[in-house]
mmCIF file of C-alpha atoms (C1' of nucleotides) in Angstrom:
data_model
loop_
_atom_site.group_PDB
_atom_site.id
_atom_site.type_symbol
_atom_site.label_atom_id
_atom_site.label_comp_id
_atom_site.label_asym_id
_atom_site.label_seq_id
_atom_site.Cartn_x
_atom_site.Cartn_y
_atom_site.Cartn_z
ATOM 1 C CA MET A 1 15.239 65.960 -123.732
ATOM 2 C CA GLN A 2 11.596 67.297 -124.434
ATOM 3 C CA GLN A 3 11.442 67.084 -128.128
ATOM 4 C CA GLU A 4 8.168 69.031 -128.539
ATOM 5 C CA LYS A 5 9.463 72.116 -126.915
ATOM 6 C CA HIS A 6 12.188 72.469 -129.639
ATOM 7 C CA PHE A 7 11.479 74.544 -132.827
ATOM 8 C CA ILE A 8 13.627 72.449 -134.986
ATOM 9 C CA ASN A 9 10.993 69.597 -134.272
ATOM 10 C CA SER A 10 8.163 71.848 -135.289
ATOM 11 C CA ILE A 11 6.062 71.253 -138.587
ATOM 12 C CA TYR A 12 7.473 74.798 -139.597
ATOM 13 C CA TYR A 13 10.896 73.806 -139.513
ATOM 14 C CA GLN A 14 10.411 70.185 -140.744
ATOM 15 C CA LEU A 15 8.720 71.496 -143.818
ATOM 16 C CA GLU A 16 11.609 73.773 -144.536
ATOM 17 C CA GLN A 17 14.014 70.805 -144.214
ATOM 18 C CA THR A 18 11.882 68.718 -146.481
ATOM 19 C CA ALA A 19 11.497 71.354 -149.123
ATOM 20 C CA LYS A 20 15.470 71.789 -149.129
ATOM 21 C CA TYR A 21 15.711 68.177 -149.916
ATOM 22 C CA CYS A 22 13.097 68.636 -152.708
ATOM 23 C CA LYS A 23 15.027 71.643 -154.082
ATOM 24 C CA TYR A 24 18.389 69.863 -154.026
ATOM 25 C CA LEU A 25 16.911 66.841 -155.753
ATOM 26 C CA GLY A 26 15.298 68.874 -158.407
ATOM 27 C CA ASN A 27 18.637 70.915 -159.145
ATOM 28 C CA GLN A 28 20.733 67.722 -159.321
ATOM 29 C CA LEU A 29 18.223 66.255 -161.621
ATOM 30 C CA PHE A 30 18.233 69.172 -163.859
ATOM 31 C CA GLU A 31 21.939 69.316 -164.132
ATOM 32 C CA LYS A 32 22.225 65.520 -164.655
ATOM 33 C CA LEU A 33 19.855 65.479 -167.260
ATOM 34 C CA ASN A 34 21.213 68.363 -169.053
ATOM 35 C CA PHE A 35 18.135 70.428 -169.516
ATOM 36 C CA GLU A 36 18.631 73.757 -171.162
ATOM 37 C CA ILE A 37 17.269 75.696 -168.521
ATOM 38 C CA PRO A 38 17.666 75.456 -164.734
ATOM 39 C CA LEU A 39 14.858 74.422 -162.617
ATOM 40 C CA ASP A 40 13.784 77.894 -161.509
ATOM 41 C CA GLU A 41 13.206 79.060 -165.142
ATOM 42 C CA PHE A 42 11.097 75.842 -165.759
ATOM 43 C CA VAL A 43 8.941 76.871 -162.892
ATOM 44 C CA VAL A 44 8.142 80.182 -164.655
ATOM 45 C CA LEU A 45 7.279 78.457 -167.877
ATOM 46 C CA ASP A 46 4.909 75.855 -166.168
ATOM 47 C CA THR A 47 3.286 78.618 -164.103
ATOM 48 C CA ILE A 48 2.552 80.635 -167.354
ATOM 49 C CA LEU A 49 1.319 77.612 -169.108
ATOM 50 C CA VAL A 50 -1.111 76.863 -166.196
ATOM 51 C CA HIS A 51 -2.210 80.449 -165.513
ATOM 52 C CA GLY A 52 -2.224 81.889 -168.830
ATOM 53 C CA GLU A 53 -1.057 85.323 -169.956
ATOM 54 C CA ILE A 54 -0.286 87.225 -166.626
ATOM 55 C CA CYS A 55 1.695 90.357 -165.901
ATOM 56 C CA GLN A 56 5.124 90.338 -164.263
ATOM 57 C CA ARG A 57 3.787 91.049 -160.676
ATOM 58 C CA ASP A 58 1.233 88.574 -160.465
ATOM 59 C CA LEU A 59 3.695 85.947 -161.708
ATOM 60 C CA ALA A 60 5.851 87.175 -158.740
ATOM 61 C CA LYS A 61 3.131 86.427 -156.512
ATOM 62 C CA LEU A 62 2.510 82.959 -157.828
ATOM 63 C CA ILE A 63 6.190 81.847 -157.719
ATOM 64 C CA LEU A 64 6.765 83.724 -154.523
ATOM 65 C CA LYS A 65 9.944 85.680 -155.574
ATOM 66 C CA ASP A 66 10.105 89.460 -155.670
ATOM 67 C CA ARG A 67 9.683 91.591 -158.653
ATOM 68 C CA PRO A 68 13.316 92.239 -159.650
ATOM 69 C CA SER A 69 14.016 88.431 -159.433
ATOM 70 C CA THR A 70 10.893 87.819 -161.451
ATOM 71 C CA GLY A 71 11.881 90.247 -164.092
ATOM 72 C CA ARG A 72 15.498 89.008 -164.467
ATOM 73 C CA LEU A 73 14.163 85.343 -164.963
ATOM 74 C CA LEU A 74 11.824 86.655 -167.670
ATOM 75 C CA ASN A 75 14.778 88.388 -169.263
ATOM 76 C CA SER A 76 16.800 85.313 -169.387
ATOM 77 C CA LEU A 77 13.803 83.280 -170.872
ATOM 78 C CA GLU A 78 13.243 85.882 -173.426
ATOM 79 C CA GLU A 79 16.811 86.087 -174.526
ATOM 80 C CA LYS A 80 16.735 82.495 -175.119
ATOM 81 C CA GLY A 81 13.645 82.696 -177.305
ATOM 82 C CA LEU A 82 11.243 80.813 -174.769
ATOM 83 C CA ILE A 83 8.822 83.663 -173.996
ATOM 84 C CA GLU A 84 7.441 86.522 -175.616
ATOM 85 C CA ARG A 85 6.507 89.859 -173.719
ATOM 86 C CA PHE A 86 3.944 92.090 -175.014
ATOM 87 C CA ALA A 87 2.174 95.346 -173.660
ATOM 88 C CA ASP A 88 -1.396 94.914 -172.377
ATOM 89 C CA THR A 89 -3.575 96.679 -169.909
ATOM 90 C CA LYS A 90 -4.819 95.446 -166.283
ATOM 91 C CA ASN A 91 -7.372 97.618 -164.452
ATOM 92 C CA ASN A 92 -6.671 100.488 -167.132
ATOM 93 C CA ARG A 93 -2.936 100.090 -166.151
ATOM 94 C CA LEU A 94 -0.269 99.322 -168.658
ATOM 95 C CA VAL A 95 1.521 95.989 -167.855
ATOM 96 C CA ARG A 96 3.920 93.716 -169.519
ATOM 97 C CA LYS A 97 2.242 90.251 -170.184
ATOM 98 C CA THR A 98 4.210 87.125 -171.115
ATOM 99 C CA LYS A 99 3.422 84.058 -173.023
ATOM 100 C CA LEU A 100 5.181 81.033 -174.314
ATOM 101 C CA THR A 101 6.755 80.777 -177.780
ATOM 102 C CA ALA A 102 6.342 77.628 -179.661
ATOM 103 C CA LYS A 103 9.930 76.754 -178.634
ATOM 104 C CA GLY A 104 8.990 77.573 -174.921
ATOM 105 C CA GLN A 105 5.953 75.241 -175.221
ATOM 106 C CA CYS A 106 8.085 72.490 -176.698
ATOM 107 C CA VAL A 107 10.785 72.699 -174.054
ATOM 108 C CA THR A 108 8.231 72.845 -171.168
ATOM 109 C CA GLU A 109 6.489 69.547 -172.538
ATOM 110 C CA GLN A 110 9.679 67.730 -173.019
ATOM 111 C CA ILE A 111 10.942 68.502 -169.525
ATOM 112 C CA THR A 112 7.566 67.770 -168.010
ATOM 113 C CA ASN A 113 7.379 64.410 -169.610
ATOM 114 C CA VAL A 114 10.938 63.260 -168.650
ATOM 115 C CA LEU A 115 10.109 64.601 -164.869
ATOM 116 C CA LYS A 116 6.986 62.674 -164.969
ATOM 117 C CA GLU A 117 8.831 59.563 -165.996
ATOM 118 C CA TYR A 118 11.401 60.083 -163.467
ATOM 119 C CA PHE A 119 9.035 60.775 -160.497
ATOM 120 C CA ALA A 120 6.923 57.762 -161.377
ATOM 121 C CA ARG A 121 9.818 55.409 -160.548
ATOM 122 C CA PHE A 122 10.649 57.462 -157.475
ATOM 123 C CA PRO A 123 10.237 55.034 -154.475
ATOM 124 C CA VAL A 124 9.178 57.685 -151.877
ATOM 125 C CA LEU A 125 5.796 56.982 -151.045
ATOM 126 C CA SER A 126 2.757 55.141 -152.528
ATOM 127 C CA GLY A 127 0.667 57.029 -154.769
ATOM 128 C CA GLU A 128 -2.258 57.179 -152.181
ATOM 129 C CA LYS A 129 -0.304 58.484 -149.485
ATOM 130 C CA VAL A 130 1.270 61.100 -151.604
ATOM 131 C CA LEU A 131 -2.117 62.366 -152.609
ATOM 132 C CA ASP A 132 -3.120 62.432 -148.935
ATOM 133 C CA LEU A 133 -0.250 64.416 -147.967
ATOM 134 C CA LYS A 134 -0.689 66.879 -150.959
ATOM 135 C CA THR A 135 -4.343 67.746 -149.781
ATOM 136 C CA ARG A 136 -2.975 68.188 -146.259
ATOM 137 C CA ILE A 137 -0.077 70.337 -147.142
ATOM 138 C CA GLN A 138 -2.449 72.375 -149.359
ATOM 139 C CA GLU A 139 -4.749 72.817 -146.399
ATOM 140 C CA PHE A 140 -1.817 73.999 -144.197
ATOM 141 C CA LYS A 141 -0.561 76.278 -146.932
ATOM 142 C CA ASP A 142 -4.118 77.767 -147.258
ATOM 143 C CA GLY A 143 -4.035 78.508 -143.583
ATOM 144 C CA LEU A 144 -0.510 80.192 -143.925
ATOM 145 C CA GLU A 145 -1.393 82.226 -146.713
ATOM 146 C CA LYS A 146 -3.894 84.308 -144.748
ATOM 147 C CA GLU A 147 -1.288 84.857 -142.021
ATOM 148 C CA VAL A 148 1.701 86.041 -143.870
ATOM 149 C CA GLU A 149 2.203 89.356 -145.484
ATOM 150 C CA MET A 150 4.264 88.798 -148.770
ATOM 151 C CA LYS A 151 5.056 92.381 -149.887
ATOM 152 C CA ILE A 152 5.455 91.581 -153.536
ATOM 153 C CA MET B 1 -6.094 72.248 -168.351
ATOM 154 C CA GLN B 2 -4.815 68.853 -166.641
ATOM 155 C CA GLN B 3 -3.423 70.079 -163.414
ATOM 156 C CA GLU B 4 -1.748 66.642 -162.588
ATOM 157 C CA LYS B 5 0.554 66.857 -165.607
ATOM 158 C CA HIS B 6 2.300 70.177 -164.239
ATOM 159 C CA PHE B 7 5.309 70.218 -161.925
ATOM 160 C CA ILE B 8 4.002 73.164 -160.112
ATOM 161 C CA ASN B 9 1.043 71.092 -158.975
ATOM 162 C CA SER B 10 3.351 68.237 -157.519
ATOM 163 C CA ILE B 11 4.025 67.624 -154.050
ATOM 164 C CA TYR B 12 7.649 68.727 -154.359
ATOM 165 C CA TYR B 13 6.774 72.122 -155.664
ATOM 166 C CA GLN B 14 3.900 72.719 -153.121
ATOM 167 C CA LEU B 15 6.314 71.817 -150.314
ATOM 168 C CA GLU B 16 8.766 74.263 -151.383
ATOM 169 C CA GLN B 17 6.096 77.088 -151.607
ATOM 170 C CA THR B 18 4.436 76.175 -148.146
ATOM 171 C CA ALA B 19 8.081 76.085 -146.601
ATOM 172 C CA LYS B 20 8.532 79.645 -148.106
ATOM 173 C CA TYR B 21 5.704 80.858 -146.211
ATOM 174 C CA CYS B 22 6.942 79.224 -143.099
ATOM 175 C CA LYS B 23 10.341 81.007 -143.727
ATOM 176 C CA TYR B 24 8.837 84.292 -144.290
ATOM 177 C CA LEU B 25 6.561 84.277 -141.405
ATOM 178 C CA GLY B 26 9.420 83.219 -139.078
ATOM 179 C CA ASN B 27 11.592 85.974 -140.216
ATOM 180 C CA GLN B 28 8.929 88.448 -139.924
ATOM 181 C CA LEU B 29 8.126 87.359 -136.432
ATOM 182 C CA PHE B 30 11.805 87.403 -135.407
ATOM 183 C CA GLU B 31 11.888 90.923 -136.673
ATOM 184 C CA LYS B 32 8.708 92.119 -135.221
ATOM 185 C CA LEU B 33 9.525 90.806 -131.658
ATOM 186 C CA ASN B 34 12.910 92.303 -131.905
ATOM 187 C CA PHE B 35 14.912 89.080 -130.925
ATOM 188 C CA GLU B 36 18.592 89.678 -130.540
ATOM 189 C CA ILE B 37 19.423 87.151 -133.314
ATOM 190 C CA PRO B 38 17.983 86.197 -136.485
ATOM 191 C CA LEU B 39 16.152 82.838 -137.139
ATOM 192 C CA ASP B 40 18.893 81.088 -138.706
ATOM 193 C CA GLU B 41 21.194 81.601 -135.733
ATOM 194 C CA PHE B 42 18.415 80.549 -133.476
ATOM 195 C CA VAL B 43 18.089 77.303 -135.471
ATOM 196 C CA VAL B 44 21.750 76.674 -134.817
ATOM 197 C CA LEU B 45 21.339 77.173 -131.028
ATOM 198 C CA ASP B 46 18.302 74.959 -131.043
ATOM 199 C CA THR B 47 19.984 72.155 -132.906
ATOM 200 C CA ILE B 48 23.060 72.161 -130.598
ATOM 201 C CA LEU B 49 20.800 72.055 -127.594
ATOM 202 C CA VAL B 50 18.952 68.831 -128.939
ATOM 203 C CA HIS B 51 21.990 67.128 -130.391
ATOM 204 C CA GLY B 52 24.500 68.194 -127.856
ATOM 205 C CA GLU B 53 28.321 68.914 -128.493
ATOM 206 C CA ILE B 54 28.736 68.234 -132.180
ATOM 207 C CA CYS B 55 31.563 69.153 -134.665
ATOM 208 C CA GLN B 56 30.862 71.854 -137.370
ATOM 209 C CA ARG B 57 30.332 69.481 -140.313
ATOM 210 C CA ASP B 58 27.851 67.230 -138.446
ATOM 211 C CA LEU B 59 26.062 70.576 -137.560
ATOM 212 C CA ALA B 60 26.137 71.507 -141.183
ATOM 213 C CA LYS B 61 24.659 68.032 -142.066
ATOM 214 C CA LEU B 62 21.691 68.760 -139.424
ATOM 215 C CA ILE B 63 20.839 72.264 -140.533
ATOM 216 C CA LEU B 64 21.320 71.321 -144.095
ATOM 217 C CA LYS B 65 23.814 74.203 -144.904
ATOM 218 C CA ASP B 66 27.433 73.909 -146.389
ATOM 219 C CA ARG B 67 30.596 74.013 -144.099
ATOM 220 C CA PRO B 68 31.396 77.573 -145.041
ATOM 221 C CA SER B 69 28.064 78.914 -144.022
ATOM 222 C CA THR B 70 27.822 76.859 -140.843
ATOM 223 C CA GLY B 71 31.228 78.216 -139.997
ATOM 224 C CA ARG B 72 30.043 81.693 -140.445
ATOM 225 C CA LEU B 73 27.081 81.358 -138.350
ATOM 226 C CA LEU B 74 29.048 80.128 -135.531
ATOM 227 C CA ASN B 75 31.483 82.918 -135.778
ATOM 228 C CA SER B 76 28.583 85.137 -135.421
ATOM 229 C CA LEU B 77 27.167 83.428 -132.368
ATOM 230 C CA GLU B 78 30.707 83.133 -130.819
ATOM 231 C CA GLU B 79 30.944 86.942 -131.125
ATOM 232 C CA LYS B 80 27.776 87.513 -129.430
ATOM 233 C CA GLY B 81 28.906 85.295 -126.524
ATOM 234 C CA LEU B 82 25.949 82.843 -127.182
ATOM 235 C CA ILE B 83 28.256 79.785 -127.865
ATOM 236 C CA GLU B 84 31.758 78.455 -126.983
ATOM 237 C CA ARG B 85 34.002 76.379 -129.297
ATOM 238 C CA PHE B 86 36.552 73.918 -128.019
ATOM 239 C CA ALA B 87 38.972 71.475 -129.525
ATOM 240 C CA ASP B 88 37.956 67.852 -129.288
ATOM 241 C CA THR B 89 38.506 64.531 -131.268
ATOM 242 C CA LYS B 90 36.104 62.421 -133.244
ATOM 243 C CA ASN B 91 37.330 59.203 -134.745
ATOM 244 C CA ASN B 92 40.903 60.267 -133.724
ATOM 245 C CA ARG B 93 40.392 63.412 -135.691
ATOM 246 C CA LEU B 94 40.758 66.990 -134.262
ATOM 247 C CA VAL B 95 37.455 68.933 -134.573
ATOM 248 C CA ARG B 96 36.033 72.068 -133.242
ATOM 249 C CA LYS B 97 32.975 71.099 -131.126
ATOM 250 C CA THR B 98 30.202 73.795 -129.920
ATOM 251 C CA LYS B 99 28.322 74.145 -126.700
ATOM 252 C CA LEU B 100 26.018 77.007 -125.519
ATOM 253 C CA THR B 101 27.060 79.625 -122.997
ATOM 254 C CA ALA B 102 24.797 80.276 -119.991
ATOM 255 C CA LYS B 103 23.684 83.361 -121.931
ATOM 256 C CA GLY B 104 23.084 81.146 -124.901
ATOM 257 C CA GLN B 105 20.865 78.843 -123.201
ATOM 258 C CA CYS B 106 19.080 81.731 -121.590
ATOM 259 C CA VAL B 107 18.499 83.443 -124.889
ATOM 260 C CA THR B 108 17.438 79.999 -126.752
ATOM 261 C CA GLU B 109 14.972 79.273 -123.904
ATOM 262 C CA GLN B 110 13.312 82.852 -123.906
ATOM 263 C CA ILE B 111 12.923 82.621 -127.725
ATOM 264 C CA THR B 112 11.567 79.137 -127.623
ATOM 265 C CA ASN B 113 8.804 80.291 -125.056
ATOM 266 C CA VAL B 114 7.848 83.255 -126.953
ATOM 267 C CA LEU B 115 7.537 81.129 -130.220
ATOM 268 C CA LYS B 116 5.546 78.436 -128.337
ATOM 269 C CA GLU B 117 3.133 80.880 -127.021
ATOM 270 C CA TYR B 118 2.818 82.533 -130.431
ATOM 271 C CA PHE B 119 2.205 79.380 -132.320
ATOM 272 C CA ALA B 120 -0.362 78.115 -129.794
ATOM 273 C CA ARG B 121 -2.704 80.956 -130.877
ATOM 274 C CA PHE B 122 -2.084 80.328 -134.365
ATOM 275 C CA PRO B 123 -5.256 79.431 -136.348
ATOM 276 C CA VAL B 124 -3.746 77.241 -139.032
ATOM 277 C CA LEU B 125 -4.597 73.508 -138.192
ATOM 278 C CA SER B 126 -6.274 71.857 -135.366
ATOM 279 C CA GLY B 127 -3.468 70.210 -133.240
ATOM 280 C CA GLU B 128 -4.577 66.699 -134.321
ATOM 281 C CA LYS B 129 -4.372 67.502 -137.966
ATOM 282 C CA VAL B 130 -0.961 69.147 -137.485
ATOM 283 C CA LEU B 131 0.512 66.062 -135.543
ATOM 284 C CA ASP B 132 -0.811 63.719 -138.482
ATOM 285 C CA LEU B 133 0.788 66.030 -141.237
ATOM 286 C CA LYS B 134 4.113 66.017 -139.298
ATOM 287 C CA THR B 135 4.205 62.282 -139.189
ATOM 288 C CA ARG B 136 3.463 62.040 -142.909
ATOM 289 C CA ILE B 137 6.112 64.775 -143.687
ATOM 290 C CA GLN B 138 8.564 62.966 -141.660
ATOM 291 C CA GLU B 139 7.778 59.676 -143.666
ATOM 292 C CA PHE B 140 8.332 61.639 -146.940
ATOM 293 C CA LYS B 141 11.279 63.234 -145.691
ATOM 294 C CA ASP B 142 12.850 60.115 -144.742
ATOM 295 C CA GLY B 143 12.196 58.576 -148.156
ATOM 296 C CA LEU B 144 13.863 61.644 -149.834
ATOM 297 C CA GLU B 145 16.993 61.751 -147.658
ATOM 298 C CA LYS B 146 18.029 58.231 -149.095
ATOM 299 C CA GLU B 147 17.858 59.565 -152.589
ATOM 300 C CA VAL B 148 19.449 63.001 -152.343
ATOM 301 C CA GLU B 149 23.050 63.392 -152.168
ATOM 302 C CA MET B 150 23.910 66.228 -149.950
ATOM 303 C CA LYS B 151 27.736 66.942 -150.582
ATOM 304 C CA ILE B 152 28.080 68.258 -147.158
ATOM 305 C "C1'" DA C 1 58.019 54.209 -146.696
ATOM 306 C "C1'" DT C 2 55.783 56.688 -149.998
ATOM 307 C "C1'" DT C 3 51.398 57.866 -152.200
ATOM 308 C "C1'" DA C 4 46.847 57.908 -152.308
ATOM 309 C "C1'" DA C 5 42.435 58.833 -150.217
ATOM 310 C "C1'" DT C 6 39.399 60.675 -146.730
ATOM 311 C "C1'" DG C 7 37.686 63.847 -143.077
ATOM 312 C "C1'" DT C 8 37.704 68.773 -141.116
ATOM 313 C "C1'" DG C 9 37.744 73.566 -141.384
ATOM 314 C "C1'" DT C 10 38.761 77.981 -143.660
ATOM 315 C "C1'" DT C 11 39.247 81.516 -147.667
ATOM 316 C "C1'" DG C 12 37.934 83.773 -151.643
ATOM 317 C "C1'" DC C 13 34.966 84.235 -155.339
ATOM 318 C "C1'" DA C 14 30.834 84.251 -158.173
ATOM 319 C "C1'" DT C 15 25.908 83.753 -158.290
ATOM 320 C "C1'" DT C 16 21.832 84.574 -156.190
ATOM 321 C "C1'" DT C 17 18.656 87.043 -153.583
ATOM 322 C "C1'" DG C 18 16.118 90.382 -151.376
ATOM 323 C "C1'" DC C 19 15.320 95.210 -150.327
ATOM 324 C "C1'" DA C 20 14.930 100.097 -150.927
ATOM 325 C "C1'" DA C 21 14.490 103.496 -154.083
ATOM 326 C "C1'" DC C 22 13.059 105.494 -158.378
ATOM 327 C "C1'" DA C 23 10.258 106.390 -162.688
ATOM 328 C "C1'" DA C 24 6.078 106.575 -164.749
ATOM 329 C "C1'" DT C 25 1.215 106.281 -164.753
ATOM 330 C "C1'" DA C 26 -3.445 105.948 -162.689
ATOM 331 C "C1'" DT C 27 -6.800 106.510 -159.013
ATOM 332 C "C1'" DT C 28 -8.307 108.979 -154.940
ATOM 333 C "C1'" DA C 29 -8.641 112.806 -151.644
ATOM 334 C "C1'" DT C 30 -8.951 117.381 -150.193
ATOM 335 C "C1'" DA D 1 -6.849 121.472 -159.449
ATOM 336 C "C1'" DT D 2 -3.360 119.905 -156.792
ATOM 337 C "C1'" DA D 3 -1.658 116.542 -153.764
ATOM 338 C "C1'" DA D 4 -1.551 112.186 -151.854
ATOM 339 C "C1'" DT D 5 -1.842 107.241 -152.687
ATOM 340 C "C1'" DA D 6 -1.228 103.032 -155.265
ATOM 341 C "C1'" DT D 7 0.309 99.727 -159.058
ATOM 342 C "C1'" DT D 8 3.879 98.295 -162.140
ATOM 343 C "C1'" DG D 9 8.312 97.354 -163.640
ATOM 344 C "C1'" DT D 10 13.355 98.758 -163.260
ATOM 345 C "C1'" DT D 11 18.041 99.794 -161.268
ATOM 346 C "C1'" DG D 12 21.540 99.468 -157.728
ATOM 347 C "C1'" DC D 13 23.225 97.832 -153.892
ATOM 348 C "C1'" DA D 14 24.164 94.925 -149.800
ATOM 349 C "C1'" DA D 15 23.527 90.498 -147.772
ATOM 350 C "C1'" DA D 16 23.344 85.520 -148.089
ATOM 351 C "C1'" DT D 17 24.573 81.375 -150.486
ATOM 352 C "C1'" DG D 18 26.986 77.943 -152.625
ATOM 353 C "C1'" DC D 19 30.974 76.041 -154.675
ATOM 354 C "C1'" DA D 20 35.645 75.184 -155.646
ATOM 355 C "C1'" DA D 21 40.221 75.403 -153.707
ATOM 356 C "C1'" DC D 22 43.268 75.165 -150.005
ATOM 357 C "C1'" DA D 23 45.723 73.757 -145.492
ATOM 358 C "C1'" DC D 24 46.094 70.226 -142.301
ATOM 359 C "C1'" DA D 25 45.734 65.847 -140.481
ATOM 360 C "C1'" DT D 26 44.574 60.817 -140.456
ATOM 361 C "C1'" DT D 27 43.799 56.623 -142.741
ATOM 362 C "C1'" DA D 28 44.508 53.234 -146.321
ATOM 363 C "C1'" DA D 29 46.988 51.315 -150.273
ATOM 364 C "C1'" DT D 30 50.980 49.919 -152.892
#
DNA sequence: ATTAATGTGTTGCATTTGCAACAATATTAT
DNA sequence: ATAATATTGTTGCAAATGCAACACATTAAT
């Protein structure tokens, strides 16, 4: 059997498989540790923390979800008092921007610390190899970004 | 902003993002080229071709979907005449195994060739770098596999 | 021998997800 | 000036997804 011929042995499919493990692992962890928000919502908080006050569409582009899903995630976070939304303008256009509340920052930091501690004891790869892998994936992702039309 | 602190800059999240691009790109390609089956079904055919006649649960473990989803994919492929299911035993247990029909093999080969041609002209990374990235991802995936409980 | 536990596949349901369409506003074209 | 195009956010719907529960059979335990 010529393995290289098959799509399931391509880097594209192998990446998807690996990412699925990451997602499962993350979700299981969030449930096991009884965090008060699911992984997806934490990603939103972390993204806002890194990128600052951004409008919903820009957030959607960053988390690679469509606009309705992004809006719903923000609704949920707003109901929990973890974010605040406020009107602002971007290119002379009215947009809804988002920022973390004090509670939201607290929750995000807390989860971040627990995750950091957890992954530090995680015997997957040595630190050096992980760093190397990360830069190569980044390179690959940058190449893909130019080719894919995301419609967000 | 200390980037390393944030989950969204971790290898886990970066992998998920990259995989999303791969998935979008694949789905767009399958639609643009008017293949007669969606990407997910092609993956099933390719998996069966590589791993031979396997039962549904083993297939589910390979494609990382749950048993109901796997069964439904096979229903669809069977209705299209691309696979055949037959009763067999595995460890003295009655199972439904699956093999490609002649038409299924033809379709799989055809799609495989088009994909190969397409990705060959794909200016993402040089062949050497892709190969290197693949082996590192494999290493990482193997490490994850031991940690994640997949419940399939 | 009876009960419990495991493995396989299916059905049904609840959640998630993405997509198309819409409303509102701003920019550009004719 | 009017129409066409573009941007942002929302609503509604259809498809996909995962999960618990069930049916059935086999093995293991008591």
